Amino acid sequence: MVKISHAFIVSVALTFAPEVGAYQAPKGDFTADGYRIQAGALDDALNAFAAQSRVQILYSPSLVANRRSSGLNAHVSARDALARLLQGTGLTAVAVNANTYLLQAVPRPRPVAAPRATVRREVSGPSSPTQLDTVHVTGTRIPRSAFQTSTPLTIITREQIRSSGHQTLFDLLRLMPGMTGHHPRDVATAGGASQVPSAAAASSSLYSLGPRATLFLVDGRRIANYGLVSTDMGALSDLNGIPLSMIDRIEILHGGASAIYGADAMAGVVNIILKKDYSGGEVTANFGVSERGDAEQQRLSVNLGLPTRGGGNVFLSGDHFTRNPLVGSQRAWSTVDQEQAGLRDARIPFGYYFGNYYVPIKGCDDLDTGSEGQACSLDRARYVSLQPGITSTAFYGHYRQPVGSHSELYADVRATRVVLEMQNAPFYGLVSLPEDSPDAFAPMPVLPLAYAFSEVGPVRNRTTTTTRDSTLGLRGYRGRWEWDLSLAQRRNKVLNRIDGLIDEPKLEEAVEAEKFSFTKNANTEEVIEEISPQNTLGGEVILDSVVANFDGPLFAMPAGDATVAVGAEARRERLRSRPGGAFMRGEVALAQKMETRNSHRYDSALYAEMNLPLHESLSIDAAWRVDHNGGHGSRVSPKAGFKWSPLQSLTLRGSVGEGYRAPTLFEMRRPMTFGDTEIVPWNPATDPCLIQVSETDCLVDKQATVNSRLKPETSHSRTVGVIWSPTDAFSLTLNHYRIRRNNEILVINSLQRPELYPEALVRDSDGYLTGVNLYLDNVGSTDVRGWEFDADYRFETARLGKFALRLNGHYLDHLIRRSHPTVDALDYAGYTTPNRSALGSVQWSYRNWITTLNLRYMGPAKVDFGDPTKSCYETWQVSGKCRTPSATVTDLNIAYGGFEHWLLSLNVSNLSDHRPVNYDESPGGYSIVDDDPVGRYYLVSATYRF
């Protein structure tokens, strides 16, 4: 009998617009001599306006291409001047703050009567000035004339995305302060606990609450979850399927938003806004390579916008991206042998296992093995993917067409195909050999053999993910009310092909027939293919939804109209799981037996939101939502907030709310387990035990089960903040948040703490303990508290051009987790990952040049010694390496637009070629969450606009 068991028990820094929502148009924003702007190209007119008014305008150059302005010669406010310059262009400006506007295409036909807001008109001005439009902002369903909400909001513009140098949405978001990246390798193998890569998604989340607490939207609508179940993260939103070339901007709402968006929004919302109304065309090509000549990447993207008869628009976009993989052997620092750093050699030794000693197998006898046979060992870090290989092809189309004078039809189609390639170390484990096997240890044939199947090669998985999203909607106005009805379907289909795993029955047959040898290098390719066939995992998630929104003024108040937004939505989610035959038969070594699943659920919700302007300086927001989740009943989630400006330069704001998240289809499953038996501590809770192997240990059967009694998770959140803007050139924002999540769904710890879960213990008819069950249950809780800040300063010189300085930071004050209501709570802030980080940038604009220097700071982190309460090991104390040191990485982006139709840029990431340093030897010398494994990297880009 052959049995395998476990062998051992801005650019990194982005240039962000400040997240303020309380700025009022400055009362003294008239220029001394008025505006004198000549008629001509709109781009030139906007540059002249920015120079004369010192107002920043954010827009993509392709948006204003081939558009003209009639110019301006008048003594008017900056707001009126901008409105006049945009008259007749089909564009509108949205206030981000008092000194910044975001340029957009007019997203819908304006009503003939009862317009929302009219810009003040001077006697000498044009007869019908352009209106500065309202916009739907993440964090509220009520359209606002500026980004004004009581909850902090960060906006990442297209220009900031371009200057960052990042080529994937995952890399862009994971490095933001307050966000945690979930690397595909971590997702696939549960942080290294498994050798079977079950999934390969790339995701991110806010405030260390995990991906289940951050809701991802595309154009304000939910996306389908990743089609495969992650080993320990449940449902995921895969970011690889959304190319950056198709994104107009990203809005990140910080803090609980379940009252507005429902489940999964306990920590916040990331709303990805795709490009839509677009005039002209754009072709972009880029090429990147590391200083060491590896990790190459190429991208080609095409955007084309065409008007239709009747004032509509068609936008088409295509993107193809490839990136070569980077593995540990390509970087000298990637090793678990940290003896040169004064730490341990954590390579896995191989041989016949006896207690903590290993007798080298034949072939290692003549080597200089050193202490404990370390030369005959496996350095996992040399094999793992530091950066997965990616091939991505995507298409996106948007259609908008007016229907009558007060409504329009719109439709979206998006399709992507992403192939992700990763690898891990060769499969390894303890092999129990038959006593008569020629490979058994002669004096003691019962000794298990610690072995790595190096002849099979690394464990490799090639994951193909296809996404198909479609939306059809109709929206318009009736009086002063806006309405929007839409139907949508989101599909995420995944096929994971895995090579390098071991088929346990086939290995047993080969060993018994003496066709496979553990002590010789004469195994044939036919035998290797037989014991290690390719395995597959397949899955698909389909999300159908119907959404109806209505918003408008409810009644008049002295400081303005009380506005309200109401809506309803209905969703059907389907999950299809298709594991390969070997997984279904339980033949894959160290893998859980899987089964085919076809499940579905119907969800629905009603919601309402109101904004009350009690005074010119004080407004109140309130939201209320009731969700009904199939099989889990209904739940109400309320939220309330305020925004008060006692001074024109000072704004205070705050919000409180409750959250609710029902168990997903991914959580109505068995947790992943390895092996059939386990040792549990013998104590009064486990007594009497059928097989007691020592005075302190009991041997039991182990199995995973489904808990059909899972309950929803709940949360309470609050945010408070202050915004100070003493001048148009400077602003400072400081926010504090606290989120408490209760009834967390976790895998119960019934093996180490069986006394906490008496219902998980299995006994025979005589009352003897024979087994222990593992399942998901509502046993955990988390309390997270922290601070965020943003600072923005701009100034202009007569000779040297314009300068913009920005700084964005996050400090995690407490991250208190409890795995069971009766156990001690532990504070994980700063444990294994930094609890403070910052992004900063300095941007210099001079003539046709834009140069941006970005930096990213990561604070120190405590090394993993089991849990936050355990002291640093003596070896680490002696060498002073109980904490991984802080690090600062800088990037440089240079863009030149002096050639007609062309924009050229060079991005150098990690200017100092900073090498990762991590004193926890198990990850191989770096943090998969925070560090840059590539080193200095060069990216050249060229964009042609027509």
XYZ file of C-alpha atoms in Angstrom, residues 19-22 137-140 144 147-153 253-256 260 609-611 619-623 639-644 651-656 718-723 735-736:
49
model
C -11.295 62.518 -1.674
C -13.228 65.577 -0.646
C -16.870 66.240 -1.062
C -17.472 69.480 0.754
C -20.851 58.975 -7.654
C -19.899 55.770 -5.876
C -21.109 56.031 -2.299
C -24.502 57.407 -3.196
C -24.491 65.293 -7.329
C -18.207 64.526 -5.556
C -19.955 65.298 -2.278
C -20.682 62.426 0.082
C -20.462 61.984 3.827
C -18.206 58.935 3.336
C -14.574 59.204 2.121
C -14.097 58.668 -1.594
C -15.607 54.239 -1.344
C -13.987 53.748 2.060
C -16.119 52.279 4.835
C -19.280 50.226 5.049
C -26.518 51.345 -0.509
C -31.537 57.140 -0.042
C -32.192 60.778 0.860
C -30.117 63.944 1.032
C -26.503 68.427 4.892
C -27.596 65.001 6.075
C -27.566 61.720 4.151
C -29.656 58.697 5.070
C -29.932 55.299 3.378
C -26.835 54.158 7.172
C -26.725 57.861 8.085
C -24.153 60.593 7.557
C -23.587 64.324 7.755
C -21.414 66.963 6.108
C -20.924 70.321 7.843
C -15.565 70.667 6.441
C -16.462 67.996 8.964
C -18.187 64.772 7.996
C -19.139 61.419 9.445
C -21.260 58.341 8.878
C -22.534 55.263 10.709
C -18.398 54.356 11.321
C -16.219 57.020 9.740
C -15.355 60.551 10.817
C -13.243 63.020 8.903
C -12.090 66.588 8.468
C -11.226 68.441 5.251
C -10.331 60.251 8.176
C -10.789 57.672 10.903
